[in-house]
XYZ file of C-alpha atoms in Angstrom:
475
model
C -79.728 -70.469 35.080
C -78.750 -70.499 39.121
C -75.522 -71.602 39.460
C -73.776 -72.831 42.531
C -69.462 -72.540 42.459
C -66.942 -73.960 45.511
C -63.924 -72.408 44.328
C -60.371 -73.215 46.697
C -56.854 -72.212 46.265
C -54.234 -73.024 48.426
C -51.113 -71.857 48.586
C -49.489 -72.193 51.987
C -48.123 -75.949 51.565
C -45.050 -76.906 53.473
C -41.697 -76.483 52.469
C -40.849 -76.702 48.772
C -44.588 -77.265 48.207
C -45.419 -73.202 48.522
C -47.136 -71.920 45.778
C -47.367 -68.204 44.989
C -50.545 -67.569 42.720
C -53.034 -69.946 43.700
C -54.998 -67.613 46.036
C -54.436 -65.249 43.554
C -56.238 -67.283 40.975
C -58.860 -68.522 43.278
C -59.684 -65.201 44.282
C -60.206 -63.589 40.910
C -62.460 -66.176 40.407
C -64.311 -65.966 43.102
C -64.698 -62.191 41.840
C -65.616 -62.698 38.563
C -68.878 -65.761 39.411
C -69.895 -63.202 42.250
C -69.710 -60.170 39.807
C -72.048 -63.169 37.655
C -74.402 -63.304 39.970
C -73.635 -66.845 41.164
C -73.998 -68.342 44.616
C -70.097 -68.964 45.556
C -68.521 -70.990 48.337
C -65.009 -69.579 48.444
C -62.509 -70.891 50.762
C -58.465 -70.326 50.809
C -55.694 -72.502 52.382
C -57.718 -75.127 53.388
C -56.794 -77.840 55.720
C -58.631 -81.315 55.903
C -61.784 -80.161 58.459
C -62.136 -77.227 55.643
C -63.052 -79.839 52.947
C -65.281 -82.179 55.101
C -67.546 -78.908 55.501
C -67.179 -77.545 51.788
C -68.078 -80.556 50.081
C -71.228 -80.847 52.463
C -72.468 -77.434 51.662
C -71.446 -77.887 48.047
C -74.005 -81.141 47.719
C -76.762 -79.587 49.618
C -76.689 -76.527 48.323
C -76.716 -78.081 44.711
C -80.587 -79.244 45.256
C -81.373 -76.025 44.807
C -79.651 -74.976 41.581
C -79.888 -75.402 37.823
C -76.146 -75.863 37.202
C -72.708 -76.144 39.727
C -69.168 -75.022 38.959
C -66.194 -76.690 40.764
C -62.578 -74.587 41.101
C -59.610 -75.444 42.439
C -56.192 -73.985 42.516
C -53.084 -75.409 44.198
C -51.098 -78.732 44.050
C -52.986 -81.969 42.583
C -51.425 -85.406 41.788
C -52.512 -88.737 40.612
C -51.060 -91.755 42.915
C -52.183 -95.315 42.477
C -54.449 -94.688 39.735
C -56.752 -92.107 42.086
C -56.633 -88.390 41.247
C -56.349 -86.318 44.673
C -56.865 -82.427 45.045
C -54.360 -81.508 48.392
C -55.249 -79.893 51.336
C -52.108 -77.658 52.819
C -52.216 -80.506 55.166
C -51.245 -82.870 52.275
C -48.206 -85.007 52.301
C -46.453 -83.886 49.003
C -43.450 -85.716 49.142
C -44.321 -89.280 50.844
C -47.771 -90.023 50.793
C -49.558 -93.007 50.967
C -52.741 -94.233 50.498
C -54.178 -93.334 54.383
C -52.866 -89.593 53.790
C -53.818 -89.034 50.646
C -57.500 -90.209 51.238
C -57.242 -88.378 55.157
C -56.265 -84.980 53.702
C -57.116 -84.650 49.967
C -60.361 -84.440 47.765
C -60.507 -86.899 45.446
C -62.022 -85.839 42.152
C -64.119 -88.805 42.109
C -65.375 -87.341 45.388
C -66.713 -84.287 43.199
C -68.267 -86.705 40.129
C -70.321 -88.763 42.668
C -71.971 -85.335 43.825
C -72.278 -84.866 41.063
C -73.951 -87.953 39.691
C -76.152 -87.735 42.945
C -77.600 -84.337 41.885
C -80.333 -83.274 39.285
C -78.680 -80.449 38.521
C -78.328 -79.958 34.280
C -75.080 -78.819 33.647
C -71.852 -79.414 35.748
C -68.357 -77.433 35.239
C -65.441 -78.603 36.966
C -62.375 -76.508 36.650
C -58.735 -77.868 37.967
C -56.003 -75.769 37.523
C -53.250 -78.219 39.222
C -50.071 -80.018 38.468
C -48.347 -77.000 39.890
C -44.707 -79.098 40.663
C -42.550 -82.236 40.508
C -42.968 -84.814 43.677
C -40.864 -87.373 44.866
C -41.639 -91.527 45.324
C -43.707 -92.539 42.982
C -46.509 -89.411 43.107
C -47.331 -88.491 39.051
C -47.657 -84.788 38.812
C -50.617 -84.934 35.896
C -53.709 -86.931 36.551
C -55.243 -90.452 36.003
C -58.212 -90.706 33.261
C -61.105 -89.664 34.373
C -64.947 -89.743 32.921
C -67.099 -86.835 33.225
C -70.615 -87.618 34.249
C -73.451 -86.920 31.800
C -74.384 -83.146 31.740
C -70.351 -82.683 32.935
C -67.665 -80.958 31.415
C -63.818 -81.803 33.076
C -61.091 -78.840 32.213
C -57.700 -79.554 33.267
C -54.830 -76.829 33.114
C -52.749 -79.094 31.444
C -52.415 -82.053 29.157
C -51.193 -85.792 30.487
C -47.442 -85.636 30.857
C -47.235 -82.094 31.157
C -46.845 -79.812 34.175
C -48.828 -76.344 34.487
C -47.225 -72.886 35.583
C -47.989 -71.498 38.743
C -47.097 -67.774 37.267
C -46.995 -66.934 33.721
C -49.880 -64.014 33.452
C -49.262 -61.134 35.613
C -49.972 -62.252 39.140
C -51.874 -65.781 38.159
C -51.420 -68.935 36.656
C -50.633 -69.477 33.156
C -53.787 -71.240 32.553
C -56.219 -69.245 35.309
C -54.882 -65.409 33.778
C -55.850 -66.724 29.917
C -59.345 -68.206 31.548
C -60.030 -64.995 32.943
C -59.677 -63.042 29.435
C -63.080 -65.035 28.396
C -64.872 -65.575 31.393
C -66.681 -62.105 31.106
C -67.190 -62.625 27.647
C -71.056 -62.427 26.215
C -72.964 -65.375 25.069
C -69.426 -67.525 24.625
C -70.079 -71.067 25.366
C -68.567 -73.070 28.020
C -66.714 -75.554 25.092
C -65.811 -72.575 23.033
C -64.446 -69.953 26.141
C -61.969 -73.480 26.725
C -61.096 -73.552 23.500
C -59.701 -70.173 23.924
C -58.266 -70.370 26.940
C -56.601 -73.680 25.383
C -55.337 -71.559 21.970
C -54.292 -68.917 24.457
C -52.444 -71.008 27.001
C -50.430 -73.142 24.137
C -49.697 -69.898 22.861
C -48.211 -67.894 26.143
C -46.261 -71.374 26.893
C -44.631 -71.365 23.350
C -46.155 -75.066 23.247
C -44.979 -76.817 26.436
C -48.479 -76.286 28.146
C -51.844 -77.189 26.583
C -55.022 -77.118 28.941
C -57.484 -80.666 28.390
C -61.303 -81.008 28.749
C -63.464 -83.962 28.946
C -66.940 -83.468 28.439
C -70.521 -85.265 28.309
C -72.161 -82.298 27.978
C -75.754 -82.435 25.948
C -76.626 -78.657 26.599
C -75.005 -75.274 25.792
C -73.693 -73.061 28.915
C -72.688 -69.605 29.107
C -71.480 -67.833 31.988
C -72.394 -64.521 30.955
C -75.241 -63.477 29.148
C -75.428 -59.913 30.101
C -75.743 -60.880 33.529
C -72.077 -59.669 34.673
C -71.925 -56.729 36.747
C -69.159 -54.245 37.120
C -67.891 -55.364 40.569
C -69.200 -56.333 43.527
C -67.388 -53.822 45.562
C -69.026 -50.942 43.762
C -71.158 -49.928 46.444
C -74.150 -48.642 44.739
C -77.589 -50.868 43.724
C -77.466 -52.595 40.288
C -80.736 -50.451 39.073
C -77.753 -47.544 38.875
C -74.552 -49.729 37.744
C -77.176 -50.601 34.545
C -78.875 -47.392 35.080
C -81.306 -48.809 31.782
C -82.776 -50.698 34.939
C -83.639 -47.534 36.356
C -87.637 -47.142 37.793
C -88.184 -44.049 38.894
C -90.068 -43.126 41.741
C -92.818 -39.866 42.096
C -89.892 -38.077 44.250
C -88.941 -34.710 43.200
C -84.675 -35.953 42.591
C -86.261 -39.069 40.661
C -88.377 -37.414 38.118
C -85.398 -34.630 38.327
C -83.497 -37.759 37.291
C -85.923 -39.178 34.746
C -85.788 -35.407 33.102
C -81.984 -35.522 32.344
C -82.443 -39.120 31.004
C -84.215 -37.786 28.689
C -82.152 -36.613 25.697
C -84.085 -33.361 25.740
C -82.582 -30.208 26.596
C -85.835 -28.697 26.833
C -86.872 -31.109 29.616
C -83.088 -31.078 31.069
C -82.629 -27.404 31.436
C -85.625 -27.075 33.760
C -84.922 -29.978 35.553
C -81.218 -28.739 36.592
C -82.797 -25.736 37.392
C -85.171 -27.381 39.819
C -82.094 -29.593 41.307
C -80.936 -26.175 43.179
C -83.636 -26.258 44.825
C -83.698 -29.385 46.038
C -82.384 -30.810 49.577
C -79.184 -32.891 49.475
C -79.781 -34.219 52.924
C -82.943 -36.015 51.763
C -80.499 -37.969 48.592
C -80.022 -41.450 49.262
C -76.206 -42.591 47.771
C -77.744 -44.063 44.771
C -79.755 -41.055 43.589
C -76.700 -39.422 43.819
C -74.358 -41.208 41.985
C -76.987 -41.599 39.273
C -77.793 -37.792 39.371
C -74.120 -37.564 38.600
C -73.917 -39.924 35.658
C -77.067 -37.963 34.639
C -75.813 -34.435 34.558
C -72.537 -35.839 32.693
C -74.418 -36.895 29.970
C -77.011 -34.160 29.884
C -73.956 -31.606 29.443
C -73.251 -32.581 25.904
C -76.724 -30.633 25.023
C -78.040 -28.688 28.233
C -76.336 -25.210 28.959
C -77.680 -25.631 32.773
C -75.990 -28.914 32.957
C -72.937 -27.628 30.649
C -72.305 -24.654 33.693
C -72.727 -26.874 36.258
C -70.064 -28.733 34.557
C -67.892 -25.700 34.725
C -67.694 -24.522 37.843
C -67.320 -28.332 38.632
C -65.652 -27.933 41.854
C -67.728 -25.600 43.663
C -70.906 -27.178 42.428
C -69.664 -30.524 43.759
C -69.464 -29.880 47.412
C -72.943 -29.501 48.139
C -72.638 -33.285 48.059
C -69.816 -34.143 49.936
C -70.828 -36.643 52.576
C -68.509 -38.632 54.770
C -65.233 -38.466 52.768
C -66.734 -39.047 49.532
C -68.831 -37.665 46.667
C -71.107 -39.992 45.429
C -72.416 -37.272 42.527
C -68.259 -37.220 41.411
C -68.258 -40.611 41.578
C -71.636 -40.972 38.823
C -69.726 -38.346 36.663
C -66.348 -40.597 36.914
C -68.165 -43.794 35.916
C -70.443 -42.480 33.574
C -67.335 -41.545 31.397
C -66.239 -45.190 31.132
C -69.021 -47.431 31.540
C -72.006 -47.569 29.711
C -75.946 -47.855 30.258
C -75.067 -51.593 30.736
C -72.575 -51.308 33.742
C -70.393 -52.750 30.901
C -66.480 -50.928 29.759
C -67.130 -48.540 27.421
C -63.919 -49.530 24.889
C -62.454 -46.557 24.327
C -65.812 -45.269 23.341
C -65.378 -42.650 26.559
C -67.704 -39.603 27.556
C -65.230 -36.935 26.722
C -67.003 -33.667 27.041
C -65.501 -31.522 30.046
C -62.822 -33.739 30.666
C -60.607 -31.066 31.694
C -63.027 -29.761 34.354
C -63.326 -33.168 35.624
C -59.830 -34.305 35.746
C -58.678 -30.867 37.430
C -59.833 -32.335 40.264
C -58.001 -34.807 41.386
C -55.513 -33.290 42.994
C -58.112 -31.803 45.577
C -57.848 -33.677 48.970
C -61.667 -33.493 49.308
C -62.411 -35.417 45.919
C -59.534 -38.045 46.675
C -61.960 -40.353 47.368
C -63.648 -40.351 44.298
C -60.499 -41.073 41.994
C -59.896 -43.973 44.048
C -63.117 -45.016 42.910
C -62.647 -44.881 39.513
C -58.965 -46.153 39.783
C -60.782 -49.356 41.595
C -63.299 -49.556 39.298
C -60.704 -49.163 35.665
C -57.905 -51.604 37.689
C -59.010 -54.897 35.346
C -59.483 -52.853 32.162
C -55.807 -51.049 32.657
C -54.520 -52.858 29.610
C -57.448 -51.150 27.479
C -56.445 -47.639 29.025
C -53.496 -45.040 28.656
C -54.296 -43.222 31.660
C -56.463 -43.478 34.556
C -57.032 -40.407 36.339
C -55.491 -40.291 39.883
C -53.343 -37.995 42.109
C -50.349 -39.084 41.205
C -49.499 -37.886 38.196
C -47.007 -39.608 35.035
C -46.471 -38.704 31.927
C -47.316 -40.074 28.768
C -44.466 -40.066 26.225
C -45.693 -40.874 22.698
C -43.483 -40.940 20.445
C -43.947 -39.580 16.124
C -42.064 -40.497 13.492
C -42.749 -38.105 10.861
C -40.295 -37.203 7.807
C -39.668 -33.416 6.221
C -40.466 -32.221 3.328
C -40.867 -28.899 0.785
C -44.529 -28.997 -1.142
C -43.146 -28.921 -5.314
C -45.327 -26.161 -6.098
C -45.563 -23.567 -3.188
C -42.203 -24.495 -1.719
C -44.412 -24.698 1.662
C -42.822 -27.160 4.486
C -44.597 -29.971 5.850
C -44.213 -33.294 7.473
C -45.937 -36.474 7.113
C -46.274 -38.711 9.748
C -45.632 -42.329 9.744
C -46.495 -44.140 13.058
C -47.405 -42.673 16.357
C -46.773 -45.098 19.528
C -47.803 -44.940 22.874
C -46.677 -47.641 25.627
C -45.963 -50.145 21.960
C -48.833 -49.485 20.924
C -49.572 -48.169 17.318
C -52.059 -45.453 17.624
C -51.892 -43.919 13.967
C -54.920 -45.123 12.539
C -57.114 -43.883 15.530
C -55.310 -40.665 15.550
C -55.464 -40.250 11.488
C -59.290 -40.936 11.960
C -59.402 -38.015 14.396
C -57.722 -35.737 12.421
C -60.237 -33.962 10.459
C -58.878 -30.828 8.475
C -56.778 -29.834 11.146
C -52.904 -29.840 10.909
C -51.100 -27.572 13.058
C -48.567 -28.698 15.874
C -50.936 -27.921 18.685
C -53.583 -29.976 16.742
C -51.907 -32.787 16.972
C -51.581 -32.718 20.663
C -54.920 -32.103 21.180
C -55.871 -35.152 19.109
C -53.739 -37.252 21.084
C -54.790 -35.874 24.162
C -58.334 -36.694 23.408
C -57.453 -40.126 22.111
C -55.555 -41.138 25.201
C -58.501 -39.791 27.834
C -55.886 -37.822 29.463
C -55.074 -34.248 30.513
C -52.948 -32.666 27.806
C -49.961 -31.202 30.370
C -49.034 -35.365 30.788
C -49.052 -36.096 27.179
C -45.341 -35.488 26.063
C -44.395 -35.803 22.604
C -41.088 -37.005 21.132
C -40.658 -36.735 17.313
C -37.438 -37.053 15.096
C -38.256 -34.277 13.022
C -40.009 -30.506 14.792
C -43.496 -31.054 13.729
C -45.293 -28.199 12.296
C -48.104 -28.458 9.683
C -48.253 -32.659 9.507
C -50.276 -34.908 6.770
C -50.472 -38.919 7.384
C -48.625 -40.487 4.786
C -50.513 -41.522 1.805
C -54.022 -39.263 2.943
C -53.345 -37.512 -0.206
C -54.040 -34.208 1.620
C -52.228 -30.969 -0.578
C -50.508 -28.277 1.309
């Protein structure tokens, strides 16, 4: 479905008026439709000639399309039964009538568009209410009916004001609409619903997000559309490299070869790849010869000691401060056929050789790009590889004990925690048969994605030949 979004945030009002996480908001999503594939009008701080021109590019450009989103961010009020959407031009604290219709959008300005178009479905998204005016201006809005094929969200109930900060950086109600807005085949009346259970929820009850709706049809702003980012700078054919058509050129059918799952057709075709000319790579062959030879090396011994020598193999393809092969071998660890977060379902294999270097100035580049690229999944991740090193404490409680029959020590383990976060269960599921000290370590090390000199462990009790408690395992 072609969709059409004017999303606005405005922050700079005057004087008590400032706001700190509208742009914020606005911006993320303007991100997120773009990474969607939508046509977006994006404008921030906008003063009254700002709106004139928006709202005329908004209605023509909705001929065109199936379906228009509407998004604001920033200070909104209802005074003398009219429902107004500021400009940073806005009189916040004495308006009238004249101002109000001189520098605001009214929302009815954005129905009657919409009523004027033939466009199917219609979202309109108003994450306002951000603060408390003076002289007879109501900070929550007047009634309002949504148009047929219209759905009206609203950040916050009648009566209630919404939170300008509240979710790391954004709004209360625009950081818990972001969580779903990615989301696969989730409606439009469902992803509110949980951005409604979510915001009640974060606001311990003094902040529930409204909708209206007239909606007859079902919309879904992703449906496998959504691409990584916007700013990756590589074509979409090798972000979803399943979209991938090769041409008859020797680095393509090279290409094709290691997509194959065959080490019989993979060996040769590494071998042929020394003998091919860098210089005549585009930037997308490259990074998808990368992501190729990364997963080729969990069967191919040519790709396996290319893998090994990583560093020196690499610099054949260093062009211009960057290394687009290192940067298909980065992504290709955390992001599937599908351009989509792999989930902790990570390419593993060589992880060491990859991760040694990112302490080399001449791949610095390259762990930027993956740092960029992991920034919104952080919460999802233990470690993201980069120069600058931390450590990772986890921390094992584990209790002593002497086996009844051999006398033999042991310990079992009852929780391991990382960052709060209970890992046991994946650990435990890791485990196998193995038990010793440096086991354990390893495991974790895997678990985490992360080089095992950052992973520090703190346990009450030494740990030296563990069991989890209850796996009924005999020493």
């Amino acid at each position: 479905m072609k969709t059409l979004a004017l999303v606005i945030g405005n922050n700079d009002y005057p004087g008590r008026g400032k706001l700190e996480n509208a742009v914020n908001d606005a911006n993320a999503i303007f991100n997120v439709f773009s990474r969607l594939g939508y046509e977006v009008l994006y404008k921030e701080n906008c003063v009254v000639t700002d709106y004139d021109e928006l709202l005329e590019q908004f209605e023509n450009g909705m001929a065109s399309v199936d379906a228009s989103i509407f998004y604001f961010a920033g200070h909104g009020f209802e005074f003398q039964g009219e429902n107004y959407l500021t400009s940073i031009e806005s009189p916040l604290e004495n308006p009238t009538v004249r101002l109000c219709e001189r520098t605001c959008i009214r929302l009815s300005e954005i129905t009657d568009i919409i009523k004027r178009s033939s466009t199917k479905v219609n979202i309109i998204i108003i994450d306002a209410c951000r603060g408390s005016f003076d002289r007879g201006v109501s900070s929550t809005f007047a009634s309002v009916t949504a148009p047929e094929g219209t759905i009206i969200a609203f950040s916050t109930s009648p009566g209630e004001g919404a939170k300008d900060s509240g979710f790391d950086g954004h709004s209360l109600y625009t950081g818990a609409l972001l969580q779903y807005l990615g989301r696969e085949f989730l409606s439009v009346e469902e992803l509110f619903k949980k951005t409604r259970k979510t915001v009640h929820n974060l606001s311990s009850g003094t902040q529930t997000s409204w909708e209206h709706t007239s909606l007859v049809g079902d919309f879904y702003f992703n449906t496998g559309q959504l691409v990584h980012s916007v700013t990756i700078p590589y074509e979409e054919s090798v972000v979803k490299d399943r979209l991938f058509s090769p041409d008859q050129s020797d680095i393509e059918q090279i290409i094709l070869k290691l997509k194959s799952c065959d080490w019989n057709e993979q060996n040769p075709a590494m071998v042929k790849l020394r003998g091919t000319q860098v210089q005549n790579m585009t930037e997308n062959q490259k990074f998808l010869l990368g992501r190729n030879i990364l997963q080729s090396s969990s069967h191919a011994f040519e790709s396996q000691s290319f893998m090994k020598d990583l560093a020196s193999n690499l610099r054949a393809y260093n062009s211009g401060g960057k290394n687009d092969v290192l940067n298909g071998i980065l992504f290709e660890m955390y992001f599937d056929n599908n351009g989509d977060f792999r989930q902790g379902k990570f390419k593993k294999h060589h992880l060491d050789e990859v991760f040694s270097l990112r302490k080399l100035p001449e791949y610095e580049a390259s762990f930027n790009f993956i740092k960029e690229a992991l920034s919104e999944y952080r919460e999802s991740l233990f470690y993201i590889p980069e120069k600058d090193d931390h450590t990772i404490d986890v921390d094992v409680l584990a209790n002593a004990h002497l086996a009844s029959e051999s006398n033999e020590a042991y310990e079992t383990i009852e929780s391991i925690i990382v960052d709060g976060k209970d890992i046991t269960e994946g650990i435990k599921n890791m485990r196998g048969f193995r038990t010793s000290s440096e086991a354990l370590k390893q495991i974790i090390t895997e678990y985490l994605t992360a080089p095992e000199s950052l992973v520090n462990i703190n346990s009450n009790v030494a740990i030296q030949k563990f069991k989890f408690h209850y796996d009924g395992l005999d020493f």
